[in-house]
mmCIF file of C-alpha atoms in Angstrom:
data_model
loop_
_atom_site.group_PDB
_atom_site.id
_atom_site.type_symbol
_atom_site.label_atom_id
_atom_site.label_comp_id
_atom_site.label_asym_id
_atom_site.label_seq_id
_atom_site.Cartn_x
_atom_site.Cartn_y
_atom_site.Cartn_z
ATOM 1 C CA MET A 1 44.267 -80.090 4.644
ATOM 2 C CA ASP A 2 43.656 -78.131 7.849
ATOM 3 C CA SER A 3 41.485 -75.326 9.203
ATOM 4 C CA VAL A 4 43.333 -72.755 7.048
ATOM 5 C CA LEU A 5 44.110 -74.492 3.763
ATOM 6 C CA GLU A 6 41.898 -76.420 1.386
ATOM 7 C CA VAL A 7 43.119 -78.316 -1.657
ATOM 8 C CA PRO A 8 42.725 -75.879 -4.587
ATOM 9 C CA GLU A 9 40.919 -76.626 -7.816
ATOM 10 C CA GLY A 10 43.372 -78.196 -10.244
ATOM 11 C CA ALA A 11 45.187 -80.234 -7.598
ATOM 12 C CA GLU A 12 44.650 -83.243 -5.371
ATOM 13 C CA LEU A 13 46.167 -84.361 -2.093
ATOM 14 C CA LEU A 14 48.392 -87.423 -2.377
ATOM 15 C CA GLY A 15 47.397 -89.771 0.410
ATOM 16 C CA ALA A 16 47.253 -87.785 3.621
ATOM 17 C CA VAL A 17 48.821 -85.037 5.693
ATOM 18 C CA PHE A 18 51.881 -86.417 7.480
ATOM 19 C CA PRO A 19 53.500 -85.360 10.761
ATOM 20 C CA GLY A 20 56.780 -83.567 10.211
ATOM 21 C CA ALA A 21 60.085 -84.463 11.770
ATOM 22 C CA GLN A 22 59.364 -82.345 14.840
ATOM 23 C CA ASN A 23 55.669 -82.967 15.325
ATOM 24 C CA GLY A 24 54.896 -84.699 18.589
ATOM 25 C CA TRP A 25 57.978 -86.886 18.647
ATOM 26 C CA PRO A 26 59.793 -87.351 21.958
ATOM 27 C CA GLY A 27 61.652 -84.271 23.153
ATOM 28 C CA SER A 28 60.074 -81.891 20.639
ATOM 29 C CA GLN A 29 57.925 -78.857 21.291
ATOM 30 C CA GLU A 30 57.547 -77.824 17.654
ATOM 31 C CA GLU A 31 54.559 -78.887 15.587
ATOM 32 C CA THR A 32 54.997 -79.435 11.868
ATOM 33 C CA TRP A 33 53.261 -81.292 9.081
ATOM 34 C CA ASP A 34 53.912 -81.983 5.421
ATOM 35 C CA ALA A 35 51.609 -82.622 2.478
ATOM 36 C CA VAL A 36 52.127 -83.317 -1.215
ATOM 37 C CA LEU A 37 49.702 -81.986 -3.825
ATOM 38 C CA VAL A 38 49.800 -83.267 -7.399
ATOM 39 C CA ILE A 39 48.753 -80.811 -10.102
ATOM 40 C CA THR A 40 45.841 -82.144 -12.150
ATOM 41 C CA GLY A 41 45.065 -78.948 -14.077
ATOM 42 C CA GLU A 42 47.018 -77.019 -16.686
ATOM 43 C CA ASP A 43 48.123 -74.035 -14.580
ATOM 44 C CA PRO A 44 50.399 -74.986 -11.663
ATOM 45 C CA VAL A 45 51.103 -71.362 -10.741
ATOM 46 C CA ALA A 46 47.376 -70.775 -10.256
ATOM 47 C CA VAL A 47 47.345 -73.604 -7.691
ATOM 48 C CA LEU A 48 50.261 -72.014 -5.840
ATOM 49 C CA LYS A 49 48.650 -68.570 -5.908
ATOM 50 C CA ASP A 50 45.423 -70.088 -4.534
ATOM 51 C CA LEU A 51 47.301 -71.610 -1.581
ATOM 52 C CA VAL A 52 49.092 -68.329 -0.866
ATOM 53 C CA ALA A 53 45.800 -66.400 -1.049
ATOM 54 C CA GLN A 54 44.165 -68.809 1.403
ATOM 55 C CA ALA A 55 47.041 -68.341 3.842
ATOM 56 C CA GLU A 56 46.886 -64.557 3.480
ATOM 57 C CA GLU A 57 43.151 -64.543 4.169
ATOM 58 C CA SER A 58 43.920 -66.286 7.467
ATOM 59 C CA GLY A 59 46.476 -63.699 8.586
ATOM 60 C CA PHE A 60 49.699 -65.028 7.082
ATOM 61 C CA ALA A 61 51.812 -62.476 5.216
ATOM 62 C CA LEU A 62 53.707 -63.389 2.044
ATOM 63 C CA ARG A 63 57.490 -63.284 2.288
ATOM 64 C CA SER A 64 60.175 -63.787 -0.330
ATOM 65 C CA PHE A 65 63.090 -66.224 -0.182
ATOM 66 C CA SER A 66 64.938 -64.318 -2.878
ATOM 67 C CA PRO A 67 66.658 -60.920 -2.562
ATOM 68 C CA GLU A 68 65.309 -60.178 -6.047
ATOM 69 C CA SER A 69 61.783 -60.928 -4.782
ATOM 70 C CA ALA A 70 61.229 -63.380 -7.637
ATOM 71 C CA ALA A 71 59.374 -66.435 -6.422
ATOM 72 C CA CYS A 72 59.875 -68.500 -9.601
ATOM 73 C CA GLY A 73 62.761 -69.669 -11.735
ATOM 74 C CA VAL A 74 63.601 -72.445 -14.196
ATOM 75 C CA LEU A 75 65.895 -75.337 -13.247
ATOM 76 C CA HIS A 76 67.775 -77.503 -15.757
ATOM 77 C CA GLU A 77 66.086 -75.481 -18.535
ATOM 78 C CA SER A 78 62.952 -77.612 -18.190
ATOM 79 C CA VAL A 79 61.628 -77.486 -14.607
ATOM 80 C CA LEU A 80 59.730 -74.538 -13.184
ATOM 81 C CA GLN A 81 60.339 -74.017 -9.465
ATOM 82 C CA CYS A 82 58.362 -71.542 -7.379
ATOM 83 C CA GLN A 83 58.808 -71.001 -3.650
ATOM 84 C CA ALA A 84 56.564 -69.005 -1.359
ATOM 85 C CA LEU A 85 56.641 -68.467 2.381
ATOM 86 C CA THR A 86 53.763 -67.027 4.410
ATOM 87 C CA VAL A 87 54.299 -66.010 8.032
ATOM 88 C CA ARG A 88 51.864 -65.007 10.757
ATOM 89 C CA ASP A 89 52.790 -61.655 12.285
ATOM 90 C CA ASP A 90 52.260 -62.852 15.846
ATOM 91 C CA GLY A 91 54.973 -65.487 15.393
ATOM 92 C CA SER A 92 52.607 -68.435 15.696
ATOM 93 C CA GLY A 93 53.824 -70.146 12.577
ATOM 94 C CA SER A 94 54.271 -70.311 8.848
ATOM 95 C CA TYR A 95 53.252 -72.098 5.667
ATOM 96 C CA GLU A 96 55.914 -72.907 3.110
ATOM 97 C CA PHE A 97 55.085 -73.855 -0.484
ATOM 98 C CA ASN A 98 57.436 -75.374 -3.059
ATOM 99 C CA LEU A 99 56.187 -75.963 -6.603
ATOM 100 C CA GLN A 100 58.055 -77.920 -9.276
ATOM 101 C CA TRP A 101 56.596 -78.496 -12.742
ATOM 102 C CA GLY A 102 58.294 -79.970 -15.800
ATOM 103 C CA THR A 103 60.477 -82.895 -16.832
ATOM 104 C CA PHE A 104 64.096 -83.762 -16.109
ATOM 105 C CA GLN A 105 66.072 -86.896 -17.011
ATOM 106 C CA GLY A 106 62.963 -88.960 -17.561
ATOM 107 C CA ALA A 107 61.082 -87.867 -14.429
ATOM 108 C CA GLY A 108 57.981 -85.682 -14.532
ATOM 109 C CA PHE A 109 57.365 -83.206 -11.734
ATOM 110 C CA SER A 110 53.874 -81.779 -11.143
ATOM 111 C CA HIS A 111 53.792 -81.171 -7.402
ATOM 112 C CA VAL A 112 53.396 -78.573 -4.701
ATOM 113 C CA LEU A 113 54.982 -79.432 -1.367
ATOM 114 C CA VAL A 114 53.234 -77.817 1.600
ATOM 115 C CA ARG A 115 54.804 -77.477 5.044
ATOM 116 C CA ARG A 116 53.223 -76.036 8.185
ATOM 117 C CA GLN A 117 55.508 -75.043 11.059
ATOM 118 C CA SER A 118 54.732 -73.571 14.438
ATOM 119 C CA ARG A 119 57.816 -71.391 14.358
ATOM 120 C CA ALA A 120 57.940 -68.336 12.132
ATOM 121 C CA TYR A 121 60.767 -67.143 9.917
ATOM 122 C CA ASP A 122 62.267 -63.705 10.405
ATOM 123 C CA VAL A 123 62.117 -62.776 6.727
ATOM 124 C CA PRO A 124 61.382 -59.246 5.515
ATOM 125 C CA SER A 125 58.283 -58.715 3.431
ATOM 126 C CA GLY A 126 58.360 -57.377 -0.090
ATOM 127 C CA SER A 127 56.701 -57.600 -3.465
ATOM 128 C CA VAL A 128 56.854 -61.128 -4.817
ATOM 129 C CA SER A 129 56.436 -62.023 -8.474
ATOM 130 C CA PHE A 130 55.212 -65.409 -9.664
ATOM 131 C CA GLU A 131 55.344 -64.418 -13.331
ATOM 132 C CA THR A 132 57.567 -66.631 -15.470
ATOM 133 C CA ASP A 133 57.432 -68.827 -18.545
ATOM 134 C CA LEU A 134 56.280 -72.389 -17.954
ATOM 135 C CA PRO A 135 58.457 -75.304 -19.100
ATOM 136 C CA PRO A 136 56.911 -78.282 -20.911
ATOM 137 C CA ALA A 137 54.250 -80.021 -18.848
ATOM 138 C CA PRO A 138 55.126 -83.483 -17.502
ATOM 139 C CA PRO A 139 53.020 -86.549 -18.321
ATOM 140 C CA SER A 140 49.631 -86.491 -16.654
ATOM 141 C CA ILE A 141 49.056 -88.655 -13.597
ATOM 142 C CA ASP A 142 46.801 -90.873 -15.748
ATOM 143 C CA GLU A 143 49.743 -91.707 -18.004
ATOM 144 C CA TRP A 144 52.126 -92.452 -15.155
ATOM 145 C CA GLU A 145 52.784 -96.066 -14.176
ATOM 146 C CA GLY A 146 53.875 -96.782 -10.622
ATOM 147 C CA PRO A 147 56.558 -99.270 -9.578
ATOM 148 C CA GLU A 148 55.832 -102.870 -8.715
ATOM 149 C CA ALA A 149 56.886 -104.459 -5.422
ATOM 150 C CA GLY A 150 60.641 -104.975 -5.461
ATOM 151 C CA GLU A 151 61.297 -101.981 -7.739
ATOM 152 C CA PRO A 152 62.781 -98.583 -6.725
ATOM 153 C CA VAL A 153 60.074 -96.145 -5.657
ATOM 154 C CA ALA A 154 61.762 -93.189 -7.378
ATOM 155 C CA ALA A 155 63.151 -94.638 -10.605
ATOM 156 C CA PRO A 156 64.818 -93.389 -12.699
ATOM 157 C CA THR A 157 67.254 -92.875 -9.871
ATOM 158 C CA ASP A 158 69.470 -90.254 -11.501
ATOM 159 C CA ALA A 159 66.549 -87.845 -11.902
ATOM 160 C CA PHE A 160 66.397 -87.525 -8.114
ATOM 161 C CA ASP A 161 70.157 -87.313 -7.375
ATOM 162 C CA THR A 162 69.951 -89.718 -4.450
ATOM 163 C CA GLY A 163 73.391 -91.293 -4.532
ATOM 164 C CA GLY A 164 71.786 -94.735 -4.883
ATOM 165 C CA ALA A 165 69.851 -94.599 -1.592
ATOM 166 C CA VAL A 166 66.417 -95.246 -3.106
ATOM 167 C CA ALA A 167 63.936 -97.374 -1.198
ATOM 168 C CA ILE A 168 62.498 -100.484 -2.824
ATOM 169 C CA LEU A 169 58.701 -100.805 -2.746
ATOM 170 C CA GLU A 170 57.754 -103.470 -0.228
ATOM 171 C CA PRO A 171 54.735 -105.750 -0.827
ATOM 172 C CA GLY A 172 51.423 -104.600 0.632
ATOM 173 C CA GLY A 173 51.077 -101.132 -0.870
ATOM 174 C CA ARG A 174 51.001 -99.105 -4.084
ATOM 175 C CA VAL A 175 52.520 -95.763 -4.981
ATOM 176 C CA VAL A 176 49.616 -93.383 -5.571
ATOM 177 C CA GLY A 177 51.321 -90.730 -7.696
ATOM 178 C CA PRO A 178 54.558 -89.757 -9.404
ATOM 179 C CA PRO A 179 57.517 -89.215 -7.049
ATOM 180 C CA ALA A 180 57.888 -85.622 -5.923
ATOM 181 C CA HIS A 181 61.035 -83.618 -5.386
ATOM 182 C CA SER A 182 62.451 -83.202 -1.893
ATOM 183 C CA TRP A 183 62.566 -80.201 0.406
ATOM 184 C CA SER A 184 66.351 -80.713 0.345
ATOM 185 C CA LEU A 185 68.186 -78.159 -1.794
ATOM 186 C CA SER A 186 70.726 -80.805 -2.804
ATOM 187 C CA GLY A 187 68.217 -83.376 -4.019
ATOM 188 C CA GLY A 188 66.085 -86.285 -2.930
ATOM 189 C CA TYR A 189 62.544 -87.547 -3.440
ATOM 190 C CA GLY A 190 59.168 -87.957 -1.765
ATOM 191 C CA VAL A 191 56.752 -90.807 -2.455
ATOM 192 C CA VAL A 192 53.282 -91.535 -1.047
ATOM 193 C CA VAL A 193 52.096 -95.151 -0.780
ATOM 194 C CA ALA A 194 48.558 -96.360 -0.032
ATOM 195 C CA LEU A 195 48.829 -99.450 2.153
ATOM 196 C CA ASP A 196 46.632 -102.461 1.489
ATOM 197 C CA ASP A 197 43.713 -103.107 3.825
ATOM 198 C CA GLY A 198 44.901 -104.932 6.907
ATOM 199 C CA ALA A 199 48.546 -103.929 6.514
ATOM 200 C CA ASP A 200 50.349 -103.629 9.850
ATOM 201 C CA ALA A 201 51.901 -100.161 10.169
ATOM 202 C CA ASP A 202 54.642 -101.324 12.527
ATOM 203 C CA GLN A 203 55.692 -104.136 10.210
ATOM 204 C CA VAL A 204 55.657 -101.849 7.173
ATOM 205 C CA VAL A 205 57.842 -99.238 8.848
ATOM 206 C CA ALA A 206 60.174 -101.929 10.195
ATOM 207 C CA ALA A 207 60.668 -103.292 6.667
ATOM 208 C CA TYR A 208 61.734 -99.886 5.351
ATOM 209 C CA ALA A 209 63.896 -99.263 8.416
ATOM 210 C CA ALA A 210 65.750 -102.477 7.543
ATOM 211 C CA GLN A 211 66.334 -101.109 4.043
ATOM 212 C CA PHE A 212 67.709 -97.866 5.466
ATOM 213 C CA GLU A 213 70.099 -99.829 7.640
ATOM 214 C CA ARG A 214 71.332 -101.751 4.592
ATOM 215 C CA PHE A 215 72.154 -98.381 3.030
ATOM 216 C CA GLY A 216 74.369 -97.702 6.054
ATOM 217 C CA PHE A 217 72.019 -95.210 7.724
ATOM 218 C CA GLU A 218 71.284 -95.138 11.441
ATOM 219 C CA GLY A 219 68.103 -94.146 13.244
ATOM 220 C CA THR A 220 65.120 -95.149 15.325
ATOM 221 C CA VAL A 221 61.475 -96.132 14.946
ATOM 222 C CA THR A 222 59.014 -94.194 17.103
ATOM 223 C CA GLY A 223 55.256 -93.802 17.426
ATOM 224 C CA THR A 224 52.969 -90.918 18.307
ATOM 225 C CA THR A 225 49.458 -89.534 17.836
ATOM 226 C CA PHE A 226 48.954 -87.042 15.020
ATOM 227 C CA GLU A 227 45.630 -85.182 14.738
ATOM 228 C CA GLY A 228 43.895 -88.032 16.541
ATOM 229 C CA ASN A 229 45.469 -90.699 14.346
ATOM 230 C CA ARG A 230 48.203 -93.176 15.164
ATOM 231 C CA ALA A 231 51.502 -92.555 13.369
ATOM 232 C CA VAL A 232 54.719 -94.581 13.186
ATOM 233 C CA ALA A 233 57.973 -93.280 11.766
ATOM 234 C CA ALA A 234 61.450 -94.542 10.940
ATOM 235 C CA ARG A 235 63.783 -91.554 10.764
ATOM 236 C CA TYR A 236 67.312 -92.423 9.694
ATOM 237 C CA ASN A 237 70.378 -90.476 8.638
ATOM 238 C CA GLY A 238 73.884 -91.131 7.402
ATOM 239 C CA ALA A 239 77.064 -89.196 8.078
ATOM 240 C CA GLY A 240 77.176 -86.569 5.346
ATOM 241 C CA ALA A 241 74.503 -88.478 3.415
ATOM 242 C CA GLY A 242 71.270 -86.805 4.565
ATOM 243 C CA ASP A 243 68.068 -88.440 5.767
ATOM 244 C CA LEU A 244 65.757 -91.311 4.886
ATOM 245 C CA GLU A 245 62.273 -91.469 6.411
ATOM 246 C CA ALA A 246 59.267 -93.789 6.362
ATOM 247 C CA VAL A 247 56.141 -92.401 8.066
ATOM 248 C CA VAL A 248 52.775 -94.190 8.270
ATOM 249 C CA VAL A 249 49.558 -92.438 9.311
ATOM 250 C CA GLU A 250 46.513 -94.563 10.154
ATOM 251 C CA ASP A 251 43.372 -92.570 9.351
ATOM 252 C CA ALA A 252 40.787 -93.558 11.955
ATOM 253 C CA ASN A 253 37.900 -92.026 9.970
ATOM 254 C CA SER A 254 38.496 -93.725 6.622
ATOM 255 C CA GLY A 255 40.282 -96.802 7.912
ATOM 256 C CA ARG A 256 43.016 -96.182 5.333
ATOM 257 C CA SER A 257 46.736 -96.060 6.061
ATOM 258 C CA PHE A 258 49.228 -94.066 4.024
ATOM 259 C CA LEU A 259 53.007 -94.193 3.974
ATOM 260 C CA ARG A 260 55.359 -91.383 3.031
ATOM 261 C CA LEU A 261 58.882 -92.337 1.958
ATOM 262 C CA SER A 262 61.313 -89.459 1.651
ATOM 263 C CA ARG A 263 64.981 -88.871 1.010
ATOM 264 C CA ALA A 264 66.770 -85.599 1.698
ATOM 265 C CA ASN A 265 70.370 -85.415 0.561
ATOM 266 C CA ASP A 266 71.409 -82.838 3.174
#
């Protein structure tokens, strides 16, 4: 994924690494990126521990989000959630990891979200425990069937608590893995789409921006360079309704283009 982290055994990167909301866009000095890993093995906590260990070997210290120093808990009685934050002592940045594994209202979650930020959190260190009972495993990625063009990218909608603001898959791309949860504490989704060869990034992003506008959201479409690749993003928000984003990265080395659609409810 970068010079510090490699995709662990038992997981695979969905699509590409995507520039975060602050990375390189006009008026921003902060660099961020986001990646989605899908768990392909049987032990999701081992994947998370591997990522944390890699960060620690590169000088990032593990921190705890919880005053009880417990990194994991069970949501809705069927979804394991583990959060880990690693921070570099010199203040040069952090890695944040968010694992969800299990099933809820018809949706299967088997993902680790990874976020790199150039700013560091001021969070005290402490012992962090990842030990917890695992909920039932979701269907494997081989058993999952993606949406067709014209269908919601994150159906069933209620499993993602999106208030109805779910993007419809436009022609010219396919969803490459089950929808992930959102970084938002109040719900949302994240979907990675592989664009067809020859797809125009600007037209793709414009099509999703038009959808966001139909939902009543407002925003802009901007372009930048991310790790030597061209990127285009539509970043929209609604009053009290959170954010909708469509980000395309054109990989100059492989010639492939990937789209990330995300919804954050807050």
